[in-house]
Amino acid sequence: MTEPSWLSATRASYDALAADYAAYAAGDLDDRPLNRAMLTAFAAYVQAAGGGRVADVGCGTGRVTALLHTLGVDAFGVDLSPAMVELARRTYPDLRFTEGTMTELDLADGSLAGLVAWYSVIHLPPERLPEAFEEFHRVLAPGGLLLLAFQTGDGVLHLDEALGHEVSLDFHRLRPDHVAGLLDEAGFEVRARVLREPEEERTPQAYLLARGRGKA
Ligand SMILES: C[S@@+](CC[C@H](N)C(=O)[O-])C[C@H]1O[C@@H](n2cnc3c(N)ncnc32)[C@H](O)[C@@H]1O
């Protein structure tokens, strides 16, 4: 089956950006205490629920996977871009990173204690979000935890150039209430919604923490 053009374009764009992305995103977890706090809280909830495997979906260079690992979580990364996965493997040789797409994860039903999608669902056309959330729910064990981070708002920011590279990337802004509604429909109970005003970003940032309800 041929894949949709938005998926090929996203993959090719991040392949082009990979080498420069690590430096671009370097300070994001250290300089933005709330980002780190959300991931730290997520790790604590996973551990309080007994631990288990956690997927960092759209892991990019692997920095979030690595932070979760440092926090004692059994984390691994999945990303669409082979160049990102290769970079993550080189940077964190002790951690596991695989290629994959979030709407079709190569993971067994109920096999995860947690899943983080940190600024990655923003690249899905919004009409594909329900499919991704159903996939997240499928791979999580009942009660499993989900953490999403995304830029808020309406519409899409399209970039033809980024970090000096030619790309074709869509960043879909999302409304937290809308995303929370979709999570509910996909079988999640939303446990926390945090909205942070922009620091150097263009829009407020949202973090949603949700817990999977038992399968019907
Ligand atoms: C903005 S970057 C964020 C990377 C990482 N989460 C971080 O914060 O450093 C978005 C990442 O999501 C990945 N991505 C985009 N669409 C994806 C999809 N459908 N499935 C898996 N990964 C995807 C991209 O390749 C890219 O590495």
PDB file of C-alpha atoms and ligand atoms in Angstrom:
ATOM      1  CA  MET A   1       0.000   0.000   0.000  1.00  0.00           C
ATOM      2  CA  THR A   2       1.415   3.430  -0.866  1.00  0.00           C
ATOM      3  CA  GLU A   3       1.768   5.647   2.147  1.00  0.00           C
ATOM      4  CA  PRO A   4       0.216   9.104   2.293  1.00  0.00           C
ATOM      5  CA  SER A   5       2.341  11.979   1.027  1.00  0.00           C
ATOM      6  CA  TRP A   6       2.253  13.809   4.405  1.00  0.00           C
ATOM      7  CA  LEU A   7       3.931  10.809   6.046  1.00  0.00           C
ATOM      8  CA  SER A   8       6.689  10.560   3.395  1.00  0.00           C
ATOM      9  CA  ALA A   9       7.224  14.324   3.586  1.00  0.00           C
ATOM     10  CA  THR A  10       7.501  14.250   7.391  1.00  0.00           C
ATOM     11  CA  ARG A  11       9.984  11.370   7.273  1.00  0.00           C
ATOM     12  CA  ALA A  12      12.133  13.026   4.581  1.00  0.00           C
ATOM     13  CA  SER A  13      12.062  16.335   6.452  1.00  0.00           C
ATOM     14  CA  TYR A  14      13.251  14.846   9.745  1.00  0.00           C
ATOM     15  CA  ASP A  15      15.879  12.807   7.897  1.00  0.00           C
ATOM     16  CA  ALA A  16      17.204  16.121   6.559  1.00  0.00           C
ATOM     17  CA  LEU A  17      17.007  17.820   9.972  1.00  0.00           C
ATOM     18  CA  ALA A  18      18.382  15.036  12.158  1.00  0.00           C
ATOM     19  CA  ALA A  19      22.023  16.119  12.316  1.00  0.00           C
ATOM     20  CA  ASP A  20      21.128  19.664  13.374  1.00  0.00           C
ATOM     21  CA  TYR A  21      18.086  18.851  15.525  1.00  0.00           C
ATOM     22  CA  ALA A  22      20.037  17.681  18.562  1.00  0.00           C
ATOM     23  CA  ALA A  23      21.762  21.067  18.960  1.00  0.00           C
ATOM     24  CA  TYR A  24      18.498  22.917  18.244  1.00  0.00           C
ATOM     25  CA  ALA A  25      16.567  21.039  20.947  1.00  0.00           C
ATOM     26  CA  ALA A  26      19.472  20.737  23.377  1.00  0.00           C
ATOM     27  CA  GLY A  27      18.321  23.112  26.134  1.00  0.00           C
ATOM     28  CA  ASP A  28      14.648  22.299  25.931  1.00  0.00           C
ATOM     29  CA  LEU A  29      14.507  19.877  28.860  1.00  0.00           C
ATOM     30  CA  ASP A  30      17.117  21.657  31.002  1.00  0.00           C
ATOM     31  CA  ASP A  31      15.947  25.240  30.447  1.00  0.00           C
ATOM     32  CA  ARG A  32      12.190  24.601  30.669  1.00  0.00           C
ATOM     33  CA  PRO A  33      11.571  23.237  34.164  1.00  0.00           C
ATOM     34  CA  LEU A  34       7.904  22.527  33.450  1.00  0.00           C
ATOM     35  CA  ASN A  35       8.827  20.223  30.547  1.00  0.00           C
ATOM     36  CA  ARG A  36      11.122  18.248  32.804  1.00  0.00           C
ATOM     37  CA  ALA A  37       8.526  18.306  35.615  1.00  0.00           C
ATOM     38  CA  MET A  38       5.851  16.781  33.383  1.00  0.00           C
ATOM     39  CA  LEU A  39       8.160  13.956  32.327  1.00  0.00           C
ATOM     40  CA  THR A  40       9.297  13.443  35.926  1.00  0.00           C
ATOM     41  CA  ALA A  41       5.687  13.238  37.126  1.00  0.00           C
ATOM     42  CA  PHE A  42       4.858  10.807  34.312  1.00  0.00           C
ATOM     43  CA  ALA A  43       7.802   8.585  35.333  1.00  0.00           C
ATOM     44  CA  ALA A  44       6.675   8.669  38.965  1.00  0.00           C
ATOM     45  CA  TYR A  45       3.122   7.644  38.039  1.00  0.00           C
ATOM     46  CA  VAL A  46       4.425   4.763  35.903  1.00  0.00           C
ATOM     47  CA  GLN A  47       6.597   3.546  38.773  1.00  0.00           C
ATOM     48  CA  ALA A  48       3.801   3.961  41.328  1.00  0.00           C
ATOM     49  CA  ALA A  49       1.631   1.736  39.124  1.00  0.00           C
ATOM     50  CA  GLY A  50       4.276  -1.004  39.222  1.00  0.00           C
ATOM     51  CA  GLY A  51       6.553   0.007  36.326  1.00  0.00           C
ATOM     52  CA  GLY A  52       6.894  -1.710  32.965  1.00  0.00           C
ATOM     53  CA  ARG A  53       7.915  -0.809  29.421  1.00  0.00           C
ATOM     54  CA  VAL A  54       7.348   2.705  28.164  1.00  0.00           C
ATOM     55  CA  ALA A  55       7.442   3.797  24.512  1.00  0.00           C
ATOM     56  CA  ASP A  56       8.629   7.271  23.547  1.00  0.00           C
ATOM     57  CA  VAL A  57       6.760   7.598  20.254  1.00  0.00           C
ATOM     58  CA  GLY A  58       8.251  10.165  17.886  1.00  0.00           C
ATOM     59  CA  CYS A  59      11.415  10.006  19.969  1.00  0.00           C
ATOM     60  CA  GLY A  60      13.580  12.007  17.558  1.00  0.00           C
ATOM     61  CA  THR A  61      17.126  12.155  18.881  1.00  0.00           C
ATOM     62  CA  GLY A  62      16.166  10.114  21.959  1.00  0.00           C
ATOM     63  CA  ARG A  63      16.597  12.831  24.577  1.00  0.00           C
ATOM     64  CA  VAL A  64      13.208  12.176  26.216  1.00  0.00           C
ATOM     65  CA  THR A  65      13.800   8.406  26.133  1.00  0.00           C
ATOM     66  CA  ALA A  66      17.144   9.031  27.848  1.00  0.00           C
ATOM     67  CA  LEU A  67      15.599  11.281  30.501  1.00  0.00           C
ATOM     68  CA  LEU A  68      12.950   8.659  31.275  1.00  0.00           C
ATOM     69  CA  HIS A  69      15.686   6.035  31.525  1.00  0.00           C
ATOM     70  CA  THR A  70      17.594   8.246  33.985  1.00  0.00           C
ATOM     71  CA  LEU A  71      14.386   8.516  35.998  1.00  0.00           C
ATOM     72  CA  GLY A  72      14.324   4.736  36.340  1.00  0.00           C
ATOM     73  CA  VAL A  73      11.817   3.961  33.592  1.00  0.00           C
ATOM     74  CA  ASP A  74      12.250   1.036  31.172  1.00  0.00           C
ATOM     75  CA  ALA A  75      11.959   3.326  28.140  1.00  0.00           C
ATOM     76  CA  PHE A  76      12.586   2.757  24.441  1.00  0.00           C
ATOM     77  CA  GLY A  77      12.100   4.995  21.420  1.00  0.00           C
ATOM     78  CA  VAL A  78      10.159   4.696  18.167  1.00  0.00           C
ATOM     79  CA  ASP A  79      10.450   7.203  15.335  1.00  0.00           C
ATOM     80  CA  LEU A  80       9.367   7.593  11.735  1.00  0.00           C
ATOM     81  CA  SER A  81      12.726   8.971  10.570  1.00  0.00           C
ATOM     82  CA  PRO A  82      15.570   6.478  10.020  1.00  0.00           C
ATOM     83  CA  ALA A  83      18.120   9.284  10.422  1.00  0.00           C
ATOM     84  CA  MET A  84      16.660  10.249  13.797  1.00  0.00           C
ATOM     85  CA  VAL A  85      16.674   6.615  14.931  1.00  0.00           C
ATOM     86  CA  GLU A  86      20.277   6.216  13.792  1.00  0.00           C
ATOM     87  CA  LEU A  87      21.303   9.371  15.672  1.00  0.00           C
ATOM     88  CA  ALA A  88      19.464   8.249  18.817  1.00  0.00           C
ATOM     89  CA  ARG A  89      21.185   4.847  18.683  1.00  0.00           C
ATOM     90  CA  ARG A  90      24.606   6.482  18.302  1.00  0.00           C
ATOM     91  CA  THR A  91      23.958   8.972  21.118  1.00  0.00           C
ATOM     92  CA  TYR A  92      22.460   6.460  23.557  1.00  0.00           C
ATOM     93  CA  PRO A  93      23.967   3.078  22.591  1.00  0.00           C
ATOM     94  CA  ASP A  94      22.548   1.383  25.690  1.00  0.00           C
ATOM     95  CA  LEU A  95      18.951   2.257  24.845  1.00  0.00           C
ATOM     96  CA  ARG A  96      16.688   0.711  22.212  1.00  0.00           C
ATOM     97  CA  PHE A  97      15.318   2.709  19.277  1.00  0.00           C
ATOM     98  CA  THR A  98      13.281   1.404  16.365  1.00  0.00           C
ATOM     99  CA  GLU A  99      11.689   2.812  13.229  1.00  0.00           C
ATOM    100  CA  GLY A 100       7.920   2.914  13.151  1.00  0.00           C
ATOM    101  CA  THR A 101       4.855   5.032  12.767  1.00  0.00           C
ATOM    102  CA  MET A 102       2.487   5.942  15.562  1.00  0.00           C
ATOM    103  CA  THR A 103      -0.674   4.887  13.746  1.00  0.00           C
ATOM    104  CA  GLU A 104       0.674   1.344  13.294  1.00  0.00           C
ATOM    105  CA  LEU A 105       2.991   0.413  16.161  1.00  0.00           C
ATOM    106  CA  ASP A 106       4.810  -2.896  15.982  1.00  0.00           C
ATOM    107  CA  LEU A 107       3.856  -3.697  19.571  1.00  0.00           C
ATOM    108  CA  ALA A 108       1.576  -6.312  21.113  1.00  0.00           C
ATOM    109  CA  ASP A 109      -1.794  -5.391  22.591  1.00  0.00           C
ATOM    110  CA  GLY A 110      -1.548  -4.292  26.222  1.00  0.00           C
ATOM    111  CA  SER A 111       2.258  -4.586  26.273  1.00  0.00           C
ATOM    112  CA  LEU A 112       3.135  -1.129  27.640  1.00  0.00           C
ATOM    113  CA  ALA A 113       2.894   0.519  31.040  1.00  0.00           C
ATOM    114  CA  GLY A 114       3.228   3.951  29.461  1.00  0.00           C
ATOM    115  CA  LEU A 115       3.531   5.903  26.236  1.00  0.00           C
ATOM    116  CA  VAL A 116       4.900   9.401  25.676  1.00  0.00           C
ATOM    117  CA  ALA A 117       4.248  11.362  22.485  1.00  0.00           C
ATOM    118  CA  TRP A 118       6.309  14.487  23.054  1.00  0.00           C
ATOM    119  CA  TYR A 119       5.632  16.980  20.255  1.00  0.00           C
ATOM    120  CA  SER A 120       5.030  14.222  17.724  1.00  0.00           C
ATOM    121  CA  VAL A 121       1.235  13.978  17.247  1.00  0.00           C
ATOM    122  CA  ILE A 122       1.512  17.553  15.905  1.00  0.00           C
ATOM    123  CA  HIS A 123       2.653  16.092  12.582  1.00  0.00           C
ATOM    124  CA  LEU A 124      -0.467  14.004  12.025  1.00  0.00           C
ATOM    125  CA  PRO A 125      -3.262  15.540   9.986  1.00  0.00           C
ATOM    126  CA  PRO A 126      -5.841  16.223  12.734  1.00  0.00           C
ATOM    127  CA  GLU A 127      -8.337  13.794  11.205  1.00  0.00           C
ATOM    128  CA  ARG A 128      -5.803  10.989  11.868  1.00  0.00           C
ATOM    129  CA  LEU A 129      -5.580  11.720  15.616  1.00  0.00           C
ATOM    130  CA  PRO A 130      -8.410   9.325  16.593  1.00  0.00           C
ATOM    131  CA  GLU A 131      -6.568   6.511  14.804  1.00  0.00           C
ATOM    132  CA  ALA A 132      -3.328   7.282  16.676  1.00  0.00           C
ATOM    133  CA  PHE A 133      -5.081   7.493  20.053  1.00  0.00           C
ATOM    134  CA  GLU A 134      -6.828   4.157  19.419  1.00  0.00           C
ATOM    135  CA  GLU A 135      -3.418   2.676  18.589  1.00  0.00           C
ATOM    136  CA  PHE A 136      -1.935   4.119  21.807  1.00  0.00           C
ATOM    137  CA  HIS A 137      -4.843   2.602  23.748  1.00  0.00           C
ATOM    138  CA  ARG A 138      -4.351  -0.771  22.029  1.00  0.00           C
ATOM    139  CA  VAL A 139      -0.674  -1.085  23.012  1.00  0.00           C
ATOM    140  CA  LEU A 140      -1.155   0.142  26.598  1.00  0.00           C
ATOM    141  CA  ALA A 141      -2.124  -2.260  29.368  1.00  0.00           C
ATOM    142  CA  PRO A 142      -5.372  -1.329  31.152  1.00  0.00           C
ATOM    143  CA  GLY A 143      -4.545   1.598  33.420  1.00  0.00           C
ATOM    144  CA  GLY A 144      -1.468   2.433  31.314  1.00  0.00           C
ATOM    145  CA  LEU A 145      -0.355   6.058  31.217  1.00  0.00           C
ATOM    146  CA  LEU A 146      -0.174   8.398  28.269  1.00  0.00           C
ATOM    147  CA  LEU A 147       1.605  11.768  28.167  1.00  0.00           C
ATOM    148  CA  LEU A 148       1.139  14.139  25.233  1.00  0.00           C
ATOM    149  CA  ALA A 149       2.866  17.471  24.614  1.00  0.00           C
ATOM    150  CA  PHE A 150       1.835  19.787  21.798  1.00  0.00           C
ATOM    151  CA  GLN A 151       1.545  23.396  20.657  1.00  0.00           C
ATOM    152  CA  THR A 152      -1.935  24.816  21.162  1.00  0.00           C
ATOM    153  CA  GLY A 153      -4.132  26.801  18.811  1.00  0.00           C
ATOM    154  CA  ASP A 154      -5.866  26.369  15.479  1.00  0.00           C
ATOM    155  CA  GLY A 155      -4.638  25.700  11.989  1.00  0.00           C
ATOM    156  CA  VAL A 156      -1.259  24.634  10.768  1.00  0.00           C
ATOM    157  CA  LEU A 157       2.220  26.102  10.520  1.00  0.00           C
ATOM    158  CA  HIS A 158       3.855  24.890   7.324  1.00  0.00           C
ATOM    159  CA  LEU A 159       7.633  25.103   6.946  1.00  0.00           C
ATOM    160  CA  ASP A 160       9.513  24.777   3.647  1.00  0.00           C
ATOM    161  CA  GLU A 161      12.814  25.507   5.354  1.00  0.00           C
ATOM    162  CA  ALA A 162      14.148  24.634   8.799  1.00  0.00           C
ATOM    163  CA  LEU A 163      17.627  24.808  10.332  1.00  0.00           C
ATOM    164  CA  GLY A 164      19.001  25.630   6.859  1.00  0.00           C
ATOM    165  CA  HIS A 165      17.432  22.565   5.190  1.00  0.00           C
ATOM    166  CA  GLU A 166      14.698  22.294   2.607  1.00  0.00           C
ATOM    167  CA  VAL A 167      11.759  20.518   4.263  1.00  0.00           C
ATOM    168  CA  SER A 168       8.014  20.142   3.924  1.00  0.00           C
ATOM    169  CA  LEU A 169       6.683  19.987   7.459  1.00  0.00           C
ATOM    170  CA  ASP A 170       3.241  20.655   8.881  1.00  0.00           C
ATOM    171  CA  PHE A 171       2.901  21.525  12.574  1.00  0.00           C
ATOM    172  CA  HIS A 172      -0.777  21.224  13.476  1.00  0.00           C
ATOM    173  CA  ARG A 173      -1.862  23.385  16.407  1.00  0.00           C
ATOM    174  CA  LEU A 174      -4.356  21.619  18.632  1.00  0.00           C
ATOM    175  CA  ARG A 175      -6.935  22.665  21.193  1.00  0.00           C
ATOM    176  CA  PRO A 176      -6.445  20.858  24.513  1.00  0.00           C
ATOM    177  CA  ASP A 177     -10.195  20.385  25.070  1.00  0.00           C
ATOM    178  CA  HIS A 178     -10.582  18.867  21.628  1.00  0.00           C
ATOM    179  CA  VAL A 179      -7.643  16.512  22.190  1.00  0.00           C
ATOM    180  CA  ALA A 180      -9.029  15.579  25.619  1.00  0.00           C
ATOM    181  CA  GLY A 181     -12.373  14.722  23.977  1.00  0.00           C
ATOM    182  CA  LEU A 182     -10.658  12.512  21.404  1.00  0.00           C
ATOM    183  CA  LEU A 183      -8.698  10.763  24.157  1.00  0.00           C
ATOM    184  CA  ASP A 184     -11.926  10.085  26.021  1.00  0.00           C
ATOM    185  CA  GLU A 185     -13.463   8.579  22.867  1.00  0.00           C
ATOM    186  CA  ALA A 186     -10.371   6.390  22.382  1.00  0.00           C
ATOM    187  CA  GLY A 187     -10.726   4.917  25.893  1.00  0.00           C
ATOM    188  CA  PHE A 188      -8.652   7.257  28.058  1.00  0.00           C
ATOM    189  CA  GLU A 189      -9.514   9.083  31.249  1.00  0.00           C
ATOM    190  CA  VAL A 190      -7.764  12.461  31.157  1.00  0.00           C
ATOM    191  CA  ARG A 191      -6.092  12.982  34.539  1.00  0.00           C
ATOM    192  CA  ALA A 192      -4.277  16.324  34.039  1.00  0.00           C
ATOM    193  CA  ARG A 193      -4.274  19.214  31.578  1.00  0.00           C
ATOM    194  CA  VAL A 194      -1.416  21.683  31.944  1.00  0.00           C
ATOM    195  CA  LEU A 195      -1.176  24.815  29.826  1.00  0.00           C
ATOM    196  CA  ARG A 196       2.083  26.763  29.773  1.00  0.00           C
ATOM    197  CA  GLU A 197       2.431  30.243  28.289  1.00  0.00           C
ATOM    198  CA  PRO A 198       5.052  30.553  25.518  1.00  0.00           C
ATOM    199  CA  GLU A 199       8.649  31.056  26.596  1.00  0.00           C
ATOM    200  CA  GLU A 200      10.554  31.289  23.320  1.00  0.00           C
ATOM    201  CA  GLU A 201       7.825  29.433  21.403  1.00  0.00           C
ATOM    202  CA  ARG A 202       5.121  31.018  19.238  1.00  0.00           C
ATOM    203  CA  THR A 203       2.116  29.489  21.057  1.00  0.00           C
ATOM    204  CA  PRO A 204       1.085  28.234  24.507  1.00  0.00           C
ATOM    205  CA  GLN A 205       2.118  24.630  25.112  1.00  0.00           C
ATOM    206  CA  ALA A 206      -0.170  21.869  26.375  1.00  0.00           C
ATOM    207  CA  TYR A 207       0.576  18.683  28.311  1.00  0.00           C
ATOM    208  CA  LEU A 208      -2.124  16.073  28.779  1.00  0.00           C
ATOM    209  CA  LEU A 209      -1.733  13.113  31.098  1.00  0.00           C
ATOM    210  CA  ALA A 210      -4.254  10.315  30.632  1.00  0.00           C
ATOM    211  CA  ARG A 211      -4.853   6.819  31.908  1.00  0.00           C
ATOM    212  CA  GLY A 212      -6.235   4.032  29.730  1.00  0.00           C
ATOM    213  CA  ARG A 213      -9.561   2.662  30.850  1.00  0.00           C
ATOM    214  CA  GLY A 214      -9.962  -1.117  30.740  1.00  0.00           C
ATOM    215  CA  LYS A 215     -10.729  -2.602  27.312  1.00  0.00           C
ATOM    216  CA  ALA A 216     -14.387  -3.163  26.521  1.00  0.00           C
TER     217      ALA A 216
HETATM  218  C1  LIG B   1       9.281  17.842  16.872  1.00  0.00           C
HETATM  219  S1  LIG B   1      10.130  16.302  16.794  1.00  0.00           S
HETATM  220  C2  LIG B   1      10.153  15.835  18.508  1.00  0.00           C
HETATM  221  C3  LIG B   1      11.173  14.779  18.797  1.00  0.00           C
HETATM  222  C4  LIG B   1      11.296  14.364  20.266  1.00  0.00           C
HETATM  223  N1  LIG B   1      10.018  13.905  20.816  1.00  0.00           N
HETATM  224  C5  LIG B   1      11.858  15.499  21.082  1.00  0.00           C
HETATM  225  O1  LIG B   1      11.075  16.172  21.788  1.00  0.00           O
HETATM  226  O2  LIG B   1      13.051  15.733  20.998  1.00  0.00           O
HETATM  227  C6  LIG B   1       8.891  15.222  16.106  1.00  0.00           C
HETATM  228  C7  LIG B   1       9.377  13.779  15.904  1.00  0.00           C
HETATM  229  O3  LIG B   1       8.229  12.970  15.614  1.00  0.00           O
HETATM  230  C8  LIG B   1       8.562  12.062  14.583  1.00  0.00           C
HETATM  231  N2  LIG B   1       7.324  11.685  13.898  1.00  0.00           N
HETATM  232  C9  LIG B   1       6.552  12.464  13.119  1.00  0.00           C
HETATM  233  N3  LIG B   1       5.501  11.771  12.666  1.00  0.00           N
HETATM  234  C10 LIG B   1       5.613  10.520  13.178  1.00  0.00           C
HETATM  235  C11 LIG B   1       4.833   9.328  13.066  1.00  0.00           C
HETATM  236  N4  LIG B   1       3.722   9.290  12.307  1.00  0.00           N
HETATM  237  N5  LIG B   1       5.232   8.236  13.745  1.00  0.00           N
HETATM  238  C12 LIG B   1       6.370   8.256  14.510  1.00  0.00           C
HETATM  239  N6  LIG B   1       7.153   9.343  14.631  1.00  0.00           N
HETATM  240  C13 LIG B   1       6.783  10.468  13.987  1.00  0.00           C
HETATM  241  C14 LIG B   1       9.548  12.831  13.703  1.00  0.00           C
HETATM  242  O4  LIG B   1      10.329  11.989  12.885  1.00  0.00           O
HETATM  243  C15 LIG B   1      10.353  13.607  14.738  1.00  0.00           C
HETATM  244  O5  LIG B   1      11.485  12.901  15.151  1.00  0.00           O
END
